[in-house]
Coordinates of C-alpha atoms in Angstrom, one line a residue:
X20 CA 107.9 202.4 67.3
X21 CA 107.6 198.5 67.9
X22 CA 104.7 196.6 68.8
X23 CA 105.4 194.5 71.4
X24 CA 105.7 190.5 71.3
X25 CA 103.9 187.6 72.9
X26 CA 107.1 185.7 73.4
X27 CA 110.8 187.1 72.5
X28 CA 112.2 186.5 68.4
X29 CA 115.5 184.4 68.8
X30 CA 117.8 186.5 66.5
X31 CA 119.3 182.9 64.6
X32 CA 115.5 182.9 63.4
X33 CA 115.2 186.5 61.9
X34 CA 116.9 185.8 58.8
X35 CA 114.4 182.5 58.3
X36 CA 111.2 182.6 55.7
X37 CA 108.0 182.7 58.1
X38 CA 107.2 178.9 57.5
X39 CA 110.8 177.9 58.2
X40 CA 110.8 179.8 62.3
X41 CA 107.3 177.9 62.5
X42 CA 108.7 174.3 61.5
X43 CA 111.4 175.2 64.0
X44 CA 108.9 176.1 66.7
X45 CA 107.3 173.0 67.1
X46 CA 110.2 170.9 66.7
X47 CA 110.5 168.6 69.5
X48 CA 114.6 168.8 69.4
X49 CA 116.7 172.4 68.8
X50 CA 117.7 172.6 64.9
X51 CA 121.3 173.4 65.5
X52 CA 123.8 170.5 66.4
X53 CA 125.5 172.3 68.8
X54 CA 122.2 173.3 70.5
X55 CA 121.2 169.5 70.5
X56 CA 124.7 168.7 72.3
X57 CA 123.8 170.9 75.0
X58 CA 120.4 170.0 75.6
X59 CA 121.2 166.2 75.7
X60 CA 124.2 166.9 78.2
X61 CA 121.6 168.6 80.9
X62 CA 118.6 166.3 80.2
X63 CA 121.8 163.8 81.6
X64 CA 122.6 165.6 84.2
X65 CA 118.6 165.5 84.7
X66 CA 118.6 162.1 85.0
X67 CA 121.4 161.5 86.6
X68 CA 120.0 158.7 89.4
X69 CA 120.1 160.8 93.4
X70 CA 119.7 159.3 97.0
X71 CA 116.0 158.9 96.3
X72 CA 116.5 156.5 93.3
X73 CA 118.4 154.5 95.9
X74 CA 116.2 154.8 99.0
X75 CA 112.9 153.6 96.8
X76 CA 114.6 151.0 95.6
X77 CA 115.0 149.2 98.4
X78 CA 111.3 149.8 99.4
X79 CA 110.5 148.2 96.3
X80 CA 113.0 145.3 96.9
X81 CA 111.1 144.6 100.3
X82 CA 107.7 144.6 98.9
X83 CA 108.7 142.3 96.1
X84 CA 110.3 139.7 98.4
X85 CA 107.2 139.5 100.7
X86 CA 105.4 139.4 97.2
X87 CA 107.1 135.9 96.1
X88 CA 106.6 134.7 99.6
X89 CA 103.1 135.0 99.8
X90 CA 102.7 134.6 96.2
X91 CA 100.4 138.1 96.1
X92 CA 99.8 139.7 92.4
X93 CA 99.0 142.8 93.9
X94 CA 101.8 143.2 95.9
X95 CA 104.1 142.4 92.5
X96 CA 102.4 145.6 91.1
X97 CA 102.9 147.3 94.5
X98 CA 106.3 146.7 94.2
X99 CA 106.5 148.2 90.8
X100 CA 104.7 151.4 92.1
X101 CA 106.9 151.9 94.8
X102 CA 109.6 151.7 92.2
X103 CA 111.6 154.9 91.8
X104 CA 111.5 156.9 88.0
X105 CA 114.1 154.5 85.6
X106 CA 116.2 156.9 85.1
X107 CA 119.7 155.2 84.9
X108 CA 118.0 152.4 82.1
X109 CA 116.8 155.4 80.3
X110 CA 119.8 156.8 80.8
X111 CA 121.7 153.4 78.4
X112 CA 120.0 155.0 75.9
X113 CA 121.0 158.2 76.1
X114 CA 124.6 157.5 76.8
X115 CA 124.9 155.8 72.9
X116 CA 123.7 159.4 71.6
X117 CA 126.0 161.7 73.9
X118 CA 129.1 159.3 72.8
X119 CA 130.1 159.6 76.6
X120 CA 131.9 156.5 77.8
X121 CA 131.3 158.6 81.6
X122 CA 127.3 158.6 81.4
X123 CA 127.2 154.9 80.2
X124 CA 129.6 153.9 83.0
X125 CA 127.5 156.0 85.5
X126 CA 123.9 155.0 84.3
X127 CA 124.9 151.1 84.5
X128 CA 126.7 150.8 87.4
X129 CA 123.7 153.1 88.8
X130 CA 121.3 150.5 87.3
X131 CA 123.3 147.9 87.8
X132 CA 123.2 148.6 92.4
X133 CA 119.6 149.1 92.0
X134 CA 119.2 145.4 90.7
X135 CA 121.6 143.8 93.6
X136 CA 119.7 146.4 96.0
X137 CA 116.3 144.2 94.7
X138 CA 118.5 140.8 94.2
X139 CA 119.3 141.0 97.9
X140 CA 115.3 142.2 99.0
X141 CA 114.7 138.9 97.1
X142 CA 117.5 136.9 98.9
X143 CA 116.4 137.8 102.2
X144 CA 113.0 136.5 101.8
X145 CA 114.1 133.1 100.6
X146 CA 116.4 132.7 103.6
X147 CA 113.1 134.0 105.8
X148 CA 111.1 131.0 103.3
X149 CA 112.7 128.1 104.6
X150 CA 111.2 128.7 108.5
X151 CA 108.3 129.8 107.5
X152 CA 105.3 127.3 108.1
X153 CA 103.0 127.7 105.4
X154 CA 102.8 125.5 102.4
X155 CA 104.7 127.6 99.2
X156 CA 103.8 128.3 96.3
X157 CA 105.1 130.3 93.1
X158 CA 102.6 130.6 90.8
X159 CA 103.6 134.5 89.9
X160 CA 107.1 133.8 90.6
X161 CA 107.3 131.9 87.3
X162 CA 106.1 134.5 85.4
X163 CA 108.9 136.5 85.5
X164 CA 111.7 133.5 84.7
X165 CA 110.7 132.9 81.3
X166 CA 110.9 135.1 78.2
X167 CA 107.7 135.7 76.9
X168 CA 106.5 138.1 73.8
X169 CA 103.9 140.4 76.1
X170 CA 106.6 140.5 78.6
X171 CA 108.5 142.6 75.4
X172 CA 105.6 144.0 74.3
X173 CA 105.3 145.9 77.7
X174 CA 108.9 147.0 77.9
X175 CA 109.5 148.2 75.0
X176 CA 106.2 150.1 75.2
X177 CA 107.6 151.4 78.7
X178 CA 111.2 152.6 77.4
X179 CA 110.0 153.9 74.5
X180 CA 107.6 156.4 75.9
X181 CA 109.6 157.2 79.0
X182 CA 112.3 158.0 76.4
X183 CA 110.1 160.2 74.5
X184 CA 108.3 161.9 76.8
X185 CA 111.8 162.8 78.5
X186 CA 112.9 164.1 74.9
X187 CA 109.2 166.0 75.1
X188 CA 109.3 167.5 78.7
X189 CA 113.2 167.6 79.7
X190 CA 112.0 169.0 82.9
X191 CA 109.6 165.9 84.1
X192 CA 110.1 162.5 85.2
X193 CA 106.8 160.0 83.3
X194 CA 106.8 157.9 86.1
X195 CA 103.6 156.3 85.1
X196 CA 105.4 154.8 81.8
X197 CA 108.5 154.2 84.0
X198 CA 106.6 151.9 86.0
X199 CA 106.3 149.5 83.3
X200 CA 110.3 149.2 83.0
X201 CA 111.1 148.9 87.3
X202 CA 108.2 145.8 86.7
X203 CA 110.0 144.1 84.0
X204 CA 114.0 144.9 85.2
X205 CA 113.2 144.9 89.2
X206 CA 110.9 141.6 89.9
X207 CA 113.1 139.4 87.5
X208 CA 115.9 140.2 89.7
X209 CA 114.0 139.7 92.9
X210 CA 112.5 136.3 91.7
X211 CA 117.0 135.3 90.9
X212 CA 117.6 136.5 94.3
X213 CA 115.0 134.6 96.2
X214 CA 115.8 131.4 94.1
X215 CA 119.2 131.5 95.1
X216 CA 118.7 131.3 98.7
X217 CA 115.4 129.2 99.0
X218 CA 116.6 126.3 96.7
X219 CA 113.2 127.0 94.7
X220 CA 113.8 125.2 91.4
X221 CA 113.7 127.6 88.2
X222 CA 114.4 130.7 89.4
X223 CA 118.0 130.9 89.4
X224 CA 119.6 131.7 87.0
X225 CA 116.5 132.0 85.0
X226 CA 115.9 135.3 86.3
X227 CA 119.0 136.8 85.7
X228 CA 119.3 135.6 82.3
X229 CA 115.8 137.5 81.7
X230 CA 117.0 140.5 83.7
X231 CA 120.0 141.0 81.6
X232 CA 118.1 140.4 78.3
X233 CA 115.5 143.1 79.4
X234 CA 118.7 145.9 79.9
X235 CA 119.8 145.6 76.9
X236 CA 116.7 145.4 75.2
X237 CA 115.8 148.6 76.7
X238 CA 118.7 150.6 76.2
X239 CA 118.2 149.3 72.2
X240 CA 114.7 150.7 72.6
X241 CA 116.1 154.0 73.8
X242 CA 118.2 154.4 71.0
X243 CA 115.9 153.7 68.4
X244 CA 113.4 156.4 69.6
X245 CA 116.7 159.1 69.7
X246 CA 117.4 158.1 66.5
X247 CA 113.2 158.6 65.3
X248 CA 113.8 161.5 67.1
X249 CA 116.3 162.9 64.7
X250 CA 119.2 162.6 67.1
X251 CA 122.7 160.5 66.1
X252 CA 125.6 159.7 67.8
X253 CA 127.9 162.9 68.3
X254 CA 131.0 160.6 68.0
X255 CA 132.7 157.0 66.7
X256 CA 132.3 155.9 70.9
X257 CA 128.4 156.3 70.5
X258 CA 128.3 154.6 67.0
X259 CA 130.3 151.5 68.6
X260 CA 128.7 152.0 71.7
X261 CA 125.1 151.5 69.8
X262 CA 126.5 148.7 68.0
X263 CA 127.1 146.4 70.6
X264 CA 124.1 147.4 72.2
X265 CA 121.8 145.9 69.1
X266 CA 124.2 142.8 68.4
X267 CA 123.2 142.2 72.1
X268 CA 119.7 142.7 71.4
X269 CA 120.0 140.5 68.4
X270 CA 121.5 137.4 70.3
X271 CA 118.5 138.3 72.7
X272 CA 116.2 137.6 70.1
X273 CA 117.5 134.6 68.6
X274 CA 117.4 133.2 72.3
X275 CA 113.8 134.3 73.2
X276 CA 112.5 132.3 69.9
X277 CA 114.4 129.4 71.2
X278 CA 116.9 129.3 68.7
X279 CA 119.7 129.9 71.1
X280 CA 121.4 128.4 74.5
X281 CA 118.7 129.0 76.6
X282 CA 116.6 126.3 74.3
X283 CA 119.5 124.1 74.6
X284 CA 119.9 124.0 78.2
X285 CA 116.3 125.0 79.4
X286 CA 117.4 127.9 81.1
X287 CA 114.4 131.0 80.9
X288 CA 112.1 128.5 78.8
X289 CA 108.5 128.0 79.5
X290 CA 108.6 124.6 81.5
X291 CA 106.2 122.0 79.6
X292 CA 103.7 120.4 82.2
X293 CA 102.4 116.8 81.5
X294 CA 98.9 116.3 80.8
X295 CA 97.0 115.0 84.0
X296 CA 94.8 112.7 81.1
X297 CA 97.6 109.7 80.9
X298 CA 96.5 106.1 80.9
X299 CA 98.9 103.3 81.6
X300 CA 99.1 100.8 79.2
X301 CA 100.2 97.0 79.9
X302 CA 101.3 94.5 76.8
X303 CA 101.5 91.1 78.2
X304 CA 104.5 89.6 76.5
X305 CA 104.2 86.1 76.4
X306 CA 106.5 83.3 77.7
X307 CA 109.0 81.8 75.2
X308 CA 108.6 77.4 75.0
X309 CA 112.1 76.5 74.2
X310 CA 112.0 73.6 71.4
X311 CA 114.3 71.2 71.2
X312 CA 115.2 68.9 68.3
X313 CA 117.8 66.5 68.0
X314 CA 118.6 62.8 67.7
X315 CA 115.9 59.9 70.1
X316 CA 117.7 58.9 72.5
X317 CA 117.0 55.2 73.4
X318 CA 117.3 54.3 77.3
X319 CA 118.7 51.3 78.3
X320 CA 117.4 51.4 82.1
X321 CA 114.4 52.6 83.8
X322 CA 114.8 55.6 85.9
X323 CA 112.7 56.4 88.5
X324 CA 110.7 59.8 88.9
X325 CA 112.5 62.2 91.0
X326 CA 110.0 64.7 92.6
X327 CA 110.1 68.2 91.2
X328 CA 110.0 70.9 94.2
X329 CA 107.5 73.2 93.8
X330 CA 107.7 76.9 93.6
X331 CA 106.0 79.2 95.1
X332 CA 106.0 83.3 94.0
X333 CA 105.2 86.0 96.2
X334 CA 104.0 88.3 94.2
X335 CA 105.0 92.2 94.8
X336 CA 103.1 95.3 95.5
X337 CA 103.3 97.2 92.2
X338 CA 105.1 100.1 91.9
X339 CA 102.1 103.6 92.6
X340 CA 103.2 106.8 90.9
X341 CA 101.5 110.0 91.0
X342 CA 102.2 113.4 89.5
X343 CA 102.4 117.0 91.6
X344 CA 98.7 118.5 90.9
X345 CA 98.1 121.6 93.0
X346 CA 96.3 123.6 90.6
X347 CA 96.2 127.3 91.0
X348 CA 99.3 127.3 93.5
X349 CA 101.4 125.9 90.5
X350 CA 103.4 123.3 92.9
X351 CA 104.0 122.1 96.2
X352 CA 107.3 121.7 98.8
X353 CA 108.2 118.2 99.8
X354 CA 109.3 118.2 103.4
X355 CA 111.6 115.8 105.5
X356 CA 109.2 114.9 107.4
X357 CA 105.1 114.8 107.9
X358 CA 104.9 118.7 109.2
X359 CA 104.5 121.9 107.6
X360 CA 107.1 122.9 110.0
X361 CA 109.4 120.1 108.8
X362 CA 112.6 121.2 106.4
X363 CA 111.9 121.5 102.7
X364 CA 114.1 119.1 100.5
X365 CA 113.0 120.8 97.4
X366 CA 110.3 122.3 95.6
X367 CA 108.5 120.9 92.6
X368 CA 106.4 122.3 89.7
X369 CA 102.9 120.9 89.2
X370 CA 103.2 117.5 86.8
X371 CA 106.3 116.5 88.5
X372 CA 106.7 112.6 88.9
X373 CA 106.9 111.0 92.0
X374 CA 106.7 107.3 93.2
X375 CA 104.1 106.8 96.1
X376 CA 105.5 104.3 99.1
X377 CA 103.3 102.5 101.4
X378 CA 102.7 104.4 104.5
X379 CA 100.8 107.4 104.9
X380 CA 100.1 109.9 108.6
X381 CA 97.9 112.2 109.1
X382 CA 99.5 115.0 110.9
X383 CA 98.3 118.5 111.7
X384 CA 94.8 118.2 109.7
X385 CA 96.1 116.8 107.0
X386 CA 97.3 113.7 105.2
X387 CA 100.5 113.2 104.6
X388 CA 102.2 110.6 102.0
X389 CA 105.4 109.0 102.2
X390 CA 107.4 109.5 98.3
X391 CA 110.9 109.0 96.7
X392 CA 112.1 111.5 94.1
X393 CA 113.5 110.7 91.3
X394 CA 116.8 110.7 92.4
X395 CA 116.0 108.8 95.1
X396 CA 115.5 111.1 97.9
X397 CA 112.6 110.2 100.3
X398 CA 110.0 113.1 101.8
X399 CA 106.5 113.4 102.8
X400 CA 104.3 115.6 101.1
X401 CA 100.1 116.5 101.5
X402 CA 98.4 113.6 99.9
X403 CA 96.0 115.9 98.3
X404 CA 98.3 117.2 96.2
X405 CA 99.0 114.0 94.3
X406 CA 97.2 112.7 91.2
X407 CA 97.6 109.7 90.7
X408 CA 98.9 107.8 87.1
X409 CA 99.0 104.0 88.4
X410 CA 96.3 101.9 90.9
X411 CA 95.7 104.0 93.7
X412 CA 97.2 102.4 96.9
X413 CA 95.0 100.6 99.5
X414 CA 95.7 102.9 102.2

């Protein structure tokens, strides 16, 4: 007579010492290779992205589009939230392991609609920008076009733990950790989209330069946690698959340390801002006396004094430049005319240069002052929003 068990005795574990089933129990992963195939193929097929992946997504895409409009750092969080689980960039990961040239295929292109689904969210809202009647900002926006090291920090914290927690609990989606990847893969791409249409300078392509950085730097993080995990790829495909994936991830690197083409060409770089503490210097250069030495000259006959004309200079107003200064809001939207109603001609970053003409109207509670852009373009602009770097007109 048996006494009965607490939980059943798998028979491969009979013919184990005692200390060797325990080590087995609490592994995370099944000891046998062929047992590891089939648990990664239906932890795929777990996370295999479904109508709901879709369906938040586009939630999320709407909610970060009305987040860059109103510039809103909640609602760039909200948007994150409302985020569906990561599963197809998880998935990157995953497909490098399996060797299956089908799962990578169908986890990117999965991935790969979810970002157009947010580009076009983003889109959408810039079209919706250029009528709207309220002075723009992107403060926030700016955040996500540039590479920066916390930004990494936070991903790869994000993909790592989703990855492991999903090795853990095959049966459970950690959204809460998956949140952190939808914020850095999702707003980049909303931030491209609204760029695009809104003629906002520095978003696009910036954002999609960081957006496709971020993939692949999360699929390498996947890996690497697989492979800590005790898992390899099954076949030559997943070996050249991971590869690729970390020579990506390397050229990644060199460009986010500014070693690369986006240093280069200023493309996802921190923009530098001009101090607001510059003083104009004059040198006076003084006039040249031309000398003259040669022969005396002797005159036979006395000439008589023609009168010399006299000139007289009109002295010009000097040239008033000013730099953008619109503190917290990061920038401000010169218009076509003097009216926040008026058509934007573009939109510059605080510390931008502009020279200040003559004429200023005050129109709808505010000042407005007339400027030309470097490139000569003409707009008006809200006077308050200038800082001046030469003599202040005398409006």
């Amino acid at each position: 007579m048996s006494l009965p068990t607490s939980e059943p005795l798998n028979p491969r574990d009979q013919g184990l010492p005692p200390a060797r089933r325990r080590h087995q129990r609490r592994m995370i992963l099944p000891g046998e290779e062929s047992d590891r195939s089939a648990f990664l193929s239906d932890l795929a097929q777990r996370i295999t992205p479904s109508a709901d992946f879709f369906i938040f997504t586009i939630l999320a895409a709407l909610v970060a589009g009305v987040a860059i409009m109103l510039d809103v750092p909640a609602l760039y969080i909200l948007a994150a939230l409302l985020a569906p689980f990561m599963a197809p960039a998880i998935g990157l990961g995953f497909a490098t392991i399996l060797g299956s040239g089908r799962f990578f295929l169908q986890s990117f292109g999965g991935l790969s609609i979810g970002c157009m689904l947010v580009f076009g969210g983003g889109a959408l809202s810039g079209w919706l920008s250029k009528v709207w009647t309220t002075p723009l900002t992107y403060q926030q926006a700016t955040f996500h076009t540039v590479f920066s090291w916390p930004d990494i920090a936070l991903l790869t914290l994000g993909a790592g733990l989703t990855t492991f927690l999903l090795v853990r609990s095959p049966n459970q989606r950690p959204l809460v950790t998956s949140v952190a990847v939808a914020y850095e893969l999702y707003l980049p791409a909303a931030v491209a989209g609204y760029g695009l249409t809104s003629g906002a300078i520095g978003m696009f392509p910036d954002g999609l330069v960081v957006l496709i950085v971020h993939i692949a730097w999360t699929a390498l993080v996947g890996t690497i946690v697989l492979a800590i995990l005790g898992l390899k790829p099954l076949n030559f495909f997943g070996y050249t698959l991971a590869t690729t994936v970390a020579l990506v991830c390397v050229a990644a690197i060199v460009t986010i340390s500014g070693l690369g083409t986006a240093a280069v060409t200023n493309v996802a770089l921190p923009q530098v801002t001009p101090s607001l503490d510059m003083a104009l210097v004059v040198t006076d250069t003084p006039e040249a006396t031309p000398t003259l030495s040669g022969p005396t000259l002797t005159a036979t006959n006395t000439l008589m004094p023609t009168p010399t004309p006299t000139i007289t200079l009109t002295p010009e107003p000097p040239t008033v430049m000013a730099i953008i200064s619109a503190g917290e809001y990061g920038g401000a939207m010169i218009r076509s005319d003097h009216s926040f109603s008026a058509g934007v001609i573009v939109s510059v970053s605080n510390g931008y240069e502009v020279e200040v003409l003559a004429d200023t109207v005050e129109a709808e509670s505010a000042l407005w002052a007339h400027v030309r852009l470097g490139d000569g373009r003409e707009g008006w602009v809200v006077r308050d929003l200038l800082s001046f770097v030469s003599p202040t007109p005398g409006w």
